[in-house]
């Protein structure tokens, strides 16, 4: 089987029948370019994320989970902006054509793409060390995107879901105690759920939003920097994942604040929106927790707690977000 058979048999079929809820695909896979139309009054939101073997996933990855996650992390960026998914492209390098593996990746991609109404419209296929790079495109009505720079003084700061589970699964793997695929922390790591519905419902509610890929402190730090404000976080309110409760408090907080891969949304909103946000939470069956506020004095992130020792808070404050160029282990160290 060669490159073109691979495209024909797997990628061209993957999302046949999926049409976007917004915008229009004139031409998908098969020509030199795909052709998409953006309706008047809307902006095209575009984002790319890549997953590299040994860096972003372990060698023994379930291919369906890999396909799912490659698309999920991209859709999560659309969710953060408040965009409706429209289409995506896939650039894939694989060292050989293992049909079971490719079929698994395609299945993971296609299931999520179908749920998100986001067809695969093109890409590139090449031989090389295993990696997947996806570019997603979505639509947002003019003026409604949640920019990182939009936070207003005294806004509430909210986060969706629970934090820290995915980072716990990674840390257990590094400690030589890999968790079973069914463990809730593994499910969080391998099958992140992009918060697309929440992103859309927040369009007229949030002043700023970001998806949590690199850890809460670092990611909220991006909002603080872009909006030129401070953000205080009340540690006693953090929605820490249930599966972390056997761990000591400092470890739990460290994972929730500094661990990556949560793909939840953090957002700022005026305090007049509290009741509405609680209603959204009920409607979506997704916890939305108020964890802090936007403050005028000092820029950056400030941790507070009525119960936690000040030395612990000092240490937690030093957590930085995940940086691929910093001296941290990558997934191929094992
Ligand atoms: P070109 O050489 O003109 O760039 P290719 O031969 O690489 O085109 O690809 C042929 C068609 O298949 C194009 O429409 C391209 O977008 C699509 N394609 C290639 N690889 C993939 C992939 N991994 N997923 C989806 N579409 C793909
Ligand atoms: Mg061409």
mmCIF file of C-alpha atoms and ligand atoms in Angstrom:
data_model
loop_
_atom_site.group_PDB
_atom_site.id
_atom_site.type_symbol
_atom_site.label_atom_id
_atom_site.label_comp_id
_atom_site.label_asym_id
_atom_site.label_seq_id
_atom_site.Cartn_x
_atom_site.Cartn_y
_atom_site.Cartn_z
ATOM 1 C CA UNK A 1 0.000 0.000 0.000
ATOM 2 C CA UNK A 2 1.349 3.445 -0.942
ATOM 3 C CA UNK A 3 0.669 7.061 -0.014
ATOM 4 C CA UNK A 4 -2.251 7.507 -2.393
ATOM 5 C CA UNK A 5 -3.962 4.253 -1.356
ATOM 6 C CA UNK A 6 -3.609 5.375 2.237
ATOM 7 C CA UNK A 7 -5.270 8.702 1.468
ATOM 8 C CA UNK A 8 -8.019 7.056 -0.571
ATOM 9 C CA UNK A 9 -8.792 4.181 1.765
ATOM 10 C CA UNK A 10 -8.473 5.954 5.090
ATOM 11 C CA UNK A 11 -8.337 9.732 5.111
ATOM 12 C CA UNK A 12 -10.688 10.472 2.202
ATOM 13 C CA UNK A 13 -13.349 8.209 3.768
ATOM 14 C CA UNK A 14 -12.853 9.270 7.361
ATOM 15 C CA UNK A 15 -15.499 11.958 7.586
ATOM 16 C CA UNK A 16 -17.514 11.434 4.401
ATOM 17 C CA UNK A 17 -21.020 12.578 5.244
ATOM 18 C CA UNK A 18 -19.963 15.036 7.947
ATOM 19 C CA UNK A 19 -20.959 18.615 7.149
ATOM 20 C CA UNK A 20 -20.200 21.629 9.315
ATOM 21 C CA UNK A 21 -22.974 23.464 11.162
ATOM 22 C CA UNK A 22 -21.517 26.747 10.009
ATOM 23 C CA UNK A 23 -19.947 27.779 6.709
ATOM 24 C CA UNK A 24 -19.740 25.623 3.622
ATOM 25 C CA UNK A 25 -17.215 23.176 2.136
ATOM 26 C CA UNK A 26 -17.192 23.543 -1.663
ATOM 27 C CA UNK A 27 -14.387 21.063 -2.187
ATOM 28 C CA UNK A 28 -12.745 18.626 0.214
ATOM 29 C CA UNK A 29 -9.978 16.044 -0.223
ATOM 30 C CA UNK A 30 -8.693 15.274 -3.733
ATOM 31 C CA UNK A 31 -7.496 18.476 -5.367
ATOM 32 C CA UNK A 32 -4.561 20.778 -4.697
ATOM 33 C CA UNK A 33 -6.582 22.776 -2.175
ATOM 34 C CA UNK A 34 -9.866 22.483 -0.344
ATOM 35 C CA UNK A 35 -12.310 25.337 -0.967
ATOM 36 C CA UNK A 36 -14.314 26.718 1.963
ATOM 37 C CA UNK A 37 -16.663 29.663 2.150
ATOM 38 C CA UNK A 38 -16.863 32.001 5.121
ATOM 39 C CA UNK A 39 -20.262 33.718 5.455
ATOM 40 C CA UNK A 40 -20.347 37.526 5.606
ATOM 41 C CA UNK A 41 -20.157 38.884 9.152
ATOM 42 C CA UNK A 42 -18.056 35.977 10.446
ATOM 43 C CA UNK A 43 -14.365 35.501 11.106
ATOM 44 C CA UNK A 44 -12.435 32.351 10.261
ATOM 45 C CA UNK A 45 -10.656 31.069 13.412
ATOM 46 C CA UNK A 46 -7.580 28.951 12.575
ATOM 47 C CA UNK A 47 -5.358 26.982 14.938
ATOM 48 C CA UNK A 48 -2.675 24.276 14.625
ATOM 49 C CA UNK A 49 -1.374 21.790 17.175
ATOM 50 C CA UNK A 50 0.989 18.909 16.583
ATOM 51 C CA UNK A 51 1.549 15.666 18.480
ATOM 52 C CA UNK A 52 4.973 14.025 18.187
ATOM 53 C CA UNK A 53 5.746 10.455 19.284
ATOM 54 C CA UNK A 54 7.940 10.475 22.399
ATOM 55 C CA UNK A 55 7.086 14.113 23.146
ATOM 56 C CA UNK A 56 3.315 14.227 23.420
ATOM 57 C CA UNK A 57 2.394 10.564 23.649
ATOM 58 C CA UNK A 58 3.992 7.284 24.660
ATOM 59 C CA UNK A 59 5.011 4.618 22.122
ATOM 60 C CA UNK A 60 2.357 2.175 23.297
ATOM 61 C CA UNK A 61 -0.464 4.665 22.662
ATOM 62 C CA UNK A 62 -3.889 3.354 21.609
ATOM 63 C CA UNK A 63 -4.134 4.655 18.009
ATOM 64 C CA UNK A 64 -7.834 5.562 18.403
ATOM 65 C CA UNK A 65 -6.980 7.642 21.471
ATOM 66 C CA UNK A 66 -4.153 9.281 19.518
ATOM 67 C CA UNK A 67 -6.482 10.237 16.665
ATOM 68 C CA UNK A 68 -9.051 11.501 19.146
ATOM 69 C CA UNK A 69 -6.547 13.559 21.111
ATOM 70 C CA UNK A 70 -4.876 15.084 18.047
ATOM 71 C CA UNK A 71 -8.228 16.543 17.003
ATOM 72 C CA UNK A 72 -9.486 17.218 20.555
ATOM 73 C CA UNK A 73 -6.580 19.509 21.477
ATOM 74 C CA UNK A 74 -7.214 21.525 18.320
ATOM 75 C CA UNK A 75 -10.977 21.742 18.861
ATOM 76 C CA UNK A 76 -10.214 22.876 22.401
ATOM 77 C CA UNK A 77 -8.567 26.005 20.950
ATOM 78 C CA UNK A 78 -11.702 26.714 18.919
ATOM 79 C CA UNK A 79 -13.781 26.238 22.078
ATOM 80 C CA UNK A 80 -11.636 28.753 23.956
ATOM 81 C CA UNK A 81 -12.220 31.377 21.257
ATOM 82 C CA UNK A 82 -15.944 30.630 21.069
ATOM 83 C CA UNK A 83 -15.766 29.321 17.491
ATOM 84 C CA UNK A 84 -18.065 26.802 15.804
ATOM 85 C CA UNK A 85 -15.927 24.069 14.169
ATOM 86 C CA UNK A 86 -15.966 24.082 10.375
ATOM 87 C CA UNK A 87 -13.229 21.786 9.023
ATOM 88 C CA UNK A 88 -9.744 20.460 9.685
ATOM 89 C CA UNK A 89 -6.653 19.316 7.809
ATOM 90 C CA UNK A 90 -4.284 16.545 8.896
ATOM 91 C CA UNK A 91 -0.550 16.298 8.200
ATOM 92 C CA UNK A 92 0.677 12.866 9.244
ATOM 93 C CA UNK A 93 4.106 11.274 9.178
ATOM 94 C CA UNK A 94 4.385 7.552 9.823
ATOM 95 C CA UNK A 95 7.520 5.380 9.638
ATOM 96 C CA UNK A 96 5.636 2.574 7.859
ATOM 97 C CA UNK A 97 2.096 1.774 6.806
ATOM 98 C CA UNK A 98 0.641 -0.274 9.644
ATOM 99 C CA UNK A 99 -2.965 -0.531 8.506
ATOM 100 C CA UNK A 100 -4.339 -1.427 11.950
ATOM 101 C CA UNK A 101 -2.626 1.585 13.454
ATOM 102 C CA UNK A 102 -3.807 3.951 10.704
ATOM 103 C CA UNK A 103 -7.341 2.533 10.921
ATOM 104 C CA UNK A 104 -7.289 3.183 14.692
ATOM 105 C CA UNK A 105 -6.116 6.773 14.274
ATOM 106 C CA UNK A 106 -8.735 7.375 11.599
ATOM 107 C CA UNK A 107 -11.477 5.902 13.808
ATOM 108 C CA UNK A 108 -10.545 8.157 16.727
ATOM 109 C CA UNK A 109 -10.432 11.205 14.478
ATOM 110 C CA UNK A 110 -13.670 10.362 12.682
ATOM 111 C CA UNK A 111 -15.722 9.738 15.837
ATOM 112 C CA UNK A 112 -14.820 13.094 17.314
ATOM 113 C CA UNK A 113 -15.068 14.893 13.952
ATOM 114 C CA UNK A 114 -18.589 13.524 13.542
ATOM 115 C CA UNK A 115 -19.620 14.654 17.032
ATOM 116 C CA UNK A 116 -18.136 18.096 16.374
ATOM 117 C CA UNK A 117 -19.563 18.429 12.810
ATOM 118 C CA UNK A 118 -16.036 19.081 11.615
ATOM 119 C CA UNK A 119 -14.999 17.249 8.389
ATOM 120 C CA UNK A 120 -11.443 16.440 7.278
ATOM 121 C CA UNK A 121 -10.876 18.468 4.085
ATOM 122 C CA UNK A 122 -7.228 17.900 3.240
ATOM 123 C CA UNK A 123 -3.754 17.263 4.504
ATOM 124 C CA UNK A 124 -0.428 15.697 3.751
ATOM 125 C CA UNK A 125 0.882 12.169 4.196
ATOM 126 C CA UNK A 126 4.561 11.381 4.429
ATOM 127 C CA UNK A 127 7.059 8.835 5.697
ATOM 128 C CA UNK A 128 8.930 9.776 8.861
ATOM 129 C CA UNK A 129 8.912 9.526 12.653
ATOM 130 C CA UNK A 130 5.290 9.254 13.848
ATOM 131 C CA UNK A 131 3.641 12.658 14.208
ATOM 132 C CA UNK A 132 0.259 14.244 13.592
ATOM 133 C CA UNK A 133 -0.314 17.908 12.944
ATOM 134 C CA UNK A 134 -3.870 19.164 12.673
ATOM 135 C CA UNK A 135 -5.117 22.570 11.618
ATOM 136 C CA UNK A 136 -8.698 23.346 12.599
ATOM 137 C CA UNK A 137 -10.884 26.065 11.189
ATOM 138 C CA UNK A 138 -13.977 27.476 12.832
ATOM 139 C CA UNK A 139 -16.331 30.422 12.511
ATOM 140 C CA UNK A 140 -17.120 33.232 14.937
ATOM 141 C CA UNK A 141 -19.519 36.134 14.368
ATOM 142 C CA UNK A 142 -17.560 39.404 14.096
ATOM 143 C CA UNK A 143 -16.614 40.836 17.469
ATOM 144 C CA UNK A 144 -17.598 37.775 19.521
ATOM 145 C CA UNK A 145 -14.267 35.957 19.921
ATOM 146 C CA UNK A 146 -12.984 35.547 23.508
ATOM 147 C CA UNK A 147 -9.570 37.146 23.370
ATOM 148 C CA UNK A 148 -6.958 36.660 26.089
ATOM 149 C CA UNK A 149 -6.753 40.423 26.275
ATOM 150 C CA UNK A 150 -10.404 40.908 27.239
ATOM 151 C CA UNK A 151 -10.362 40.418 31.047
ATOM 152 C CA UNK A 152 -11.846 43.360 32.985
ATOM 153 C CA UNK A 153 -10.979 44.476 36.511
ATOM 154 C CA UNK A 154 -13.036 42.694 39.192
ATOM 155 C CA UNK A 155 -14.300 40.023 36.787
ATOM 156 C CA UNK A 156 -14.817 36.597 38.316
ATOM 157 C CA UNK A 157 -12.460 33.853 37.133
ATOM 158 C CA UNK A 158 -14.043 30.473 36.388
ATOM 159 C CA UNK A 159 -12.873 27.046 35.324
ATOM 160 C CA UNK A 160 -14.779 24.117 33.815
ATOM 161 C CA UNK A 161 -14.560 20.469 34.906
ATOM 162 C CA UNK A 162 -11.897 19.105 37.252
ATOM 163 C CA UNK A 163 -8.150 19.667 37.158
ATOM 164 C CA UNK A 164 -4.965 17.663 37.547
ATOM 165 C CA UNK A 165 -5.977 14.127 36.532
ATOM 166 C CA UNK A 166 -4.125 14.011 33.200
ATOM 167 C CA UNK A 167 -0.915 15.332 34.760
ATOM 168 C CA UNK A 168 -1.245 12.680 37.483
ATOM 169 C CA UNK A 169 -1.371 9.936 34.818
ATOM 170 C CA UNK A 170 1.800 11.328 33.216
ATOM 171 C CA UNK A 171 3.600 11.573 36.565
ATOM 172 C CA UNK A 172 2.677 7.978 37.444
ATOM 173 C CA UNK A 173 4.100 6.816 34.136
ATOM 174 C CA UNK A 174 7.370 8.642 34.790
ATOM 175 C CA UNK A 175 7.465 7.074 38.251
ATOM 176 C CA UNK A 176 7.277 3.621 36.629
ATOM 177 C CA UNK A 177 3.741 3.056 37.926
ATOM 178 C CA UNK A 178 1.697 3.428 34.765
ATOM 179 C CA UNK A 179 -2.036 3.503 35.454
ATOM 180 C CA UNK A 180 -4.416 1.150 33.634
ATOM 181 C CA UNK A 181 -6.140 2.572 30.550
ATOM 182 C CA UNK A 182 -9.475 2.489 32.444
ATOM 183 C CA UNK A 183 -8.205 4.615 35.350
ATOM 184 C CA UNK A 184 -10.021 7.986 35.406
ATOM 185 C CA UNK A 185 -6.683 9.803 35.178
ATOM 186 C CA UNK A 186 -5.737 7.836 32.054
ATOM 187 C CA UNK A 187 -9.118 8.582 30.522
ATOM 188 C CA UNK A 188 -8.542 12.278 31.226
ATOM 189 C CA UNK A 189 -5.087 12.101 29.615
ATOM 190 C CA UNK A 190 -5.976 9.953 26.607
ATOM 191 C CA UNK A 191 -9.518 11.125 25.820
ATOM 192 C CA UNK A 192 -9.766 14.863 26.582
ATOM 193 C CA UNK A 193 -13.162 16.374 25.752
ATOM 194 C CA UNK A 194 -13.018 19.761 24.023
ATOM 195 C CA UNK A 195 -15.552 22.083 25.685
ATOM 196 C CA UNK A 196 -17.106 23.249 22.424
ATOM 197 C CA UNK A 197 -20.660 23.749 23.664
ATOM 198 C CA UNK A 198 -19.443 25.725 26.639
ATOM 199 C CA UNK A 199 -17.261 27.882 24.389
ATOM 200 C CA UNK A 200 -20.272 28.767 22.238
ATOM 201 C CA UNK A 201 -22.569 29.468 25.184
ATOM 202 C CA UNK A 202 -19.950 31.755 26.716
ATOM 203 C CA UNK A 203 -19.906 34.009 23.628
ATOM 204 C CA UNK A 204 -21.976 36.768 25.164
ATOM 205 C CA UNK A 205 -20.929 35.940 28.751
ATOM 206 C CA UNK A 206 -17.132 35.695 29.012
ATOM 207 C CA UNK A 207 -14.794 38.667 28.684
ATOM 208 C CA UNK A 208 -11.733 36.440 28.081
ATOM 209 C CA UNK A 209 -11.089 32.708 27.861
ATOM 210 C CA UNK A 210 -8.295 30.201 27.360
ATOM 211 C CA UNK A 211 -8.097 26.431 27.184
ATOM 212 C CA UNK A 212 -5.900 24.708 29.744
ATOM 213 C CA UNK A 213 -3.173 22.868 27.874
ATOM 214 C CA UNK A 214 -0.071 23.803 29.867
ATOM 215 C CA UNK A 215 -1.371 24.207 33.445
ATOM 216 C CA UNK A 216 -3.749 26.635 35.159
ATOM 217 C CA UNK A 217 -1.127 29.049 36.543
ATOM 218 C CA UNK A 218 0.667 29.422 33.228
ATOM 219 C CA UNK A 219 -2.470 29.583 31.109
ATOM 220 C CA UNK A 220 -4.251 32.112 33.346
ATOM 221 C CA UNK A 221 -0.922 33.940 33.348
ATOM 222 C CA UNK A 222 -1.393 34.432 29.583
ATOM 223 C CA UNK A 223 -4.748 36.132 30.232
ATOM 224 C CA UNK A 224 -3.207 38.274 32.992
ATOM 225 C CA UNK A 225 -0.349 39.354 30.702
ATOM 226 C CA UNK A 226 -2.511 40.004 27.647
ATOM 227 C CA UNK A 227 -5.138 41.881 29.692
ATOM 228 C CA UNK A 228 -2.506 43.678 31.823
ATOM 229 C CA UNK A 229 -4.166 42.688 35.094
ATOM 230 C CA UNK A 230 -3.539 40.518 38.129
ATOM 231 C CA UNK A 231 -5.536 37.367 38.818
ATOM 232 C CA UNK A 232 -5.979 36.006 42.321
ATOM 233 C CA UNK A 233 -6.866 32.326 42.732
ATOM 234 C CA UNK A 234 -8.452 30.976 45.907
ATOM 235 C CA UNK A 235 -6.845 27.543 46.342
ATOM 236 C CA UNK A 236 -9.661 26.377 48.625
ATOM 237 C CA UNK A 237 -12.103 26.534 45.717
ATOM 238 C CA UNK A 238 -10.080 24.660 43.074
ATOM 239 C CA UNK A 239 -12.043 21.771 41.534
ATOM 240 C CA UNK A 240 -9.377 19.096 41.896
ATOM 241 C CA UNK A 241 -10.060 15.740 40.201
ATOM 242 C CA UNK A 242 -11.522 13.150 42.599
ATOM 243 C CA UNK A 243 -8.900 10.557 41.725
ATOM 244 C CA UNK A 244 -6.195 12.809 43.258
ATOM 245 C CA UNK A 245 -7.689 12.775 46.760
ATOM 246 C CA UNK A 246 -5.442 10.006 48.105
ATOM 247 C CA UNK A 247 -2.446 12.306 47.431
ATOM 248 C CA UNK A 248 -1.050 14.881 49.876
ATOM 249 C CA UNK A 249 -2.587 18.343 49.469
ATOM 250 C CA UNK A 250 0.541 19.974 48.061
ATOM 251 C CA UNK A 251 0.885 17.277 45.384
ATOM 252 C CA UNK A 252 -2.780 17.607 44.485
ATOM 253 C CA UNK A 253 -2.563 21.374 44.225
ATOM 254 C CA UNK A 254 0.678 21.144 42.253
ATOM 255 C CA UNK A 255 -0.973 18.882 39.668
ATOM 256 C CA UNK A 256 -4.089 21.066 39.454
ATOM 257 C CA UNK A 257 -2.125 24.331 39.145
ATOM 258 C CA UNK A 258 0.957 23.315 37.204
ATOM 259 C CA UNK A 259 0.036 20.096 35.394
ATOM 260 C CA UNK A 260 -0.944 20.289 31.756
ATOM 261 C CA UNK A 261 -3.294 18.458 29.414
ATOM 262 C CA UNK A 262 -6.581 19.284 31.182
ATOM 263 C CA UNK A 263 -8.239 20.893 28.132
ATOM 264 C CA UNK A 264 -10.797 22.558 30.351
ATOM 265 C CA UNK A 265 -11.710 26.222 29.772
ATOM 266 C CA UNK A 266 -10.729 29.006 32.146
ATOM 267 C CA UNK A 267 -12.619 32.249 31.608
ATOM 268 C CA UNK A 268 -13.348 35.656 33.074
ATOM 269 C CA UNK A 269 -16.841 37.122 33.389
ATOM 270 C CA UNK A 270 -18.537 40.034 35.080
ATOM 271 C CA UNK A 271 -20.015 39.135 38.482
ATOM 272 C CA UNK A 272 -23.481 39.967 37.114
ATOM 273 C CA UNK A 273 -23.223 36.722 35.080
ATOM 274 C CA UNK A 274 -22.979 34.367 38.084
ATOM 275 C CA UNK A 275 -26.546 33.042 37.985
ATOM 276 C CA UNK A 276 -26.401 32.569 34.221
ATOM 277 C CA UNK A 277 -23.108 30.665 34.464
ATOM 278 C CA UNK A 278 -24.609 28.366 37.124
ATOM 279 C CA UNK A 279 -27.499 27.702 34.731
ATOM 280 C CA UNK A 280 -25.054 26.869 31.944
ATOM 281 C CA UNK A 281 -23.341 24.421 34.271
ATOM 282 C CA UNK A 282 -26.627 22.643 35.006
ATOM 283 C CA UNK A 283 -27.629 22.640 31.356
ATOM 284 C CA UNK A 284 -24.289 21.204 30.195
ATOM 285 C CA UNK A 285 -23.948 18.849 33.198
ATOM 286 C CA UNK A 286 -20.430 20.264 33.520
ATOM 287 C CA UNK A 287 -19.101 21.764 36.750
ATOM 288 C CA UNK A 288 -18.246 25.459 36.393
ATOM 289 C CA UNK A 289 -16.378 26.710 39.448
ATOM 290 C CA UNK A 290 -15.583 30.280 40.469
ATOM 291 C CA UNK A 291 -11.930 30.125 41.516
ATOM 292 C CA UNK A 292 -10.826 33.737 41.730
ATOM 293 C CA UNK A 293 -11.025 37.265 40.472
ATOM 294 C CA UNK A 294 -9.298 39.850 38.339
ATOM 295 C CA UNK A 295 -7.473 42.336 40.565
ATOM 296 C CA UNK A 296 -5.943 45.737 39.935
ATOM 297 C CA UNK A 297 -2.735 45.824 41.996
ATOM 298 C CA UNK A 298 -0.053 43.428 40.911
ATOM 299 C CA UNK A 299 0.178 41.816 37.480
ATOM 300 C CA UNK A 300 0.435 38.034 37.263
ATOM 301 C CA UNK A 301 -1.109 35.230 39.297
ATOM 302 C CA UNK A 302 -1.577 35.429 43.080
ATOM 303 C CA UNK A 303 -2.480 32.356 45.107
ATOM 304 C CA UNK A 304 -4.550 32.654 48.265
ATOM 305 C CA UNK A 305 -5.975 30.280 50.849
ATOM 306 C CA UNK A 306 -7.576 30.493 54.259
ATOM 307 C CA UNK A 307 -6.402 26.973 55.143
ATOM 308 C CA UNK A 308 -3.072 26.224 53.460
ATOM 309 C CA UNK A 309 0.312 26.953 55.021
ATOM 310 C CA UNK A 310 2.007 30.044 53.574
ATOM 311 C CA UNK A 311 5.248 28.117 52.827
ATOM 312 C CA UNK A 312 3.250 25.710 50.659
ATOM 313 C CA UNK A 313 1.616 28.630 48.856
ATOM 314 C CA UNK A 314 5.058 30.108 48.212
ATOM 315 C CA UNK A 315 6.290 26.871 46.679
ATOM 316 C CA UNK A 316 3.155 26.497 44.551
ATOM 317 C CA UNK A 317 3.515 30.065 43.292
ATOM 318 C CA UNK A 318 6.856 29.100 41.772
ATOM 319 C CA UNK A 319 5.235 26.445 39.551
ATOM 320 C CA UNK A 320 5.597 27.405 35.982
ATOM 321 C CA UNK A 321 3.651 26.104 33.083
ATOM 322 C CA UNK A 322 4.879 23.375 30.780
ATOM 323 C CA UNK A 323 7.461 24.594 28.283
ATOM 324 C CA UNK A 324 8.632 22.180 25.586
ATOM 325 C CA UNK A 325 12.029 23.843 25.404
ATOM 326 C CA UNK A 326 12.577 23.808 29.157
ATOM 327 C CA UNK A 327 14.580 21.032 30.780
ATOM 328 C CA UNK A 328 11.754 18.601 31.466
ATOM 329 C CA UNK A 329 11.513 14.889 30.657
ATOM 330 C CA UNK A 330 9.783 13.932 27.457
ATOM 331 C CA UNK A 331 7.654 10.840 26.939
ATOM 332 C CA UNK A 332 10.495 8.863 25.327
ATOM 333 C CA UNK A 333 12.591 8.878 28.471
ATOM 334 C CA UNK A 334 10.910 5.513 29.196
HETATM 335 P P1 LIG B 1 -0.324 17.792 -3.408
HETATM 336 O O1 LIG B 1 0.866 16.998 -3.814
HETATM 337 O O2 LIG B 1 -1.005 18.540 -4.506
HETATM 338 O O3 LIG B 1 -0.103 18.625 -2.180
HETATM 339 P P2 LIG B 1 -1.172 15.341 -2.214
HETATM 340 O O4 LIG B 1 -0.824 14.328 -3.242
HETATM 341 O O5 LIG B 1 -0.266 15.543 -1.064
HETATM 342 O O6 LIG B 1 -1.452 16.707 -2.957
HETATM 343 O O7 LIG B 1 -2.622 15.017 -1.639
HETATM 344 C C1 LIG B 1 -3.688 14.660 -2.507
HETATM 345 C C2 LIG B 1 -4.989 15.063 -1.847
HETATM 346 O O8 LIG B 1 -5.147 14.293 -0.654
HETATM 347 C C3 LIG B 1 -5.055 16.520 -1.433
HETATM 348 O O9 LIG B 1 -6.376 16.960 -1.622
HETATM 349 C C4 LIG B 1 -4.688 16.479 0.022
HETATM 350 O O10 LIG B 1 -5.277 17.564 0.727
HETATM 351 C C5 LIG B 1 -5.265 15.151 0.462
HETATM 352 N N1 LIG B 1 -4.520 14.527 1.601
HETATM 353 C C6 LIG B 1 -3.242 14.113 1.632
HETATM 354 N N2 LIG B 1 -2.932 13.588 2.836
HETATM 355 C C7 LIG B 1 -4.044 13.708 3.586
HETATM 356 C C8 LIG B 1 -4.368 13.376 4.937
HETATM 357 N N3 LIG B 1 -3.465 12.834 5.774
HETATM 358 N N4 LIG B 1 -5.609 13.662 5.362
HETATM 359 C C9 LIG B 1 -6.507 14.237 4.538
HETATM 360 N N5 LIG B 1 -6.284 14.559 3.272
HETATM 361 C C10 LIG B 1 -5.057 14.308 2.794
HETATM 362 MG MG1 LIG B 2 -0.632 20.087 -5.591
#
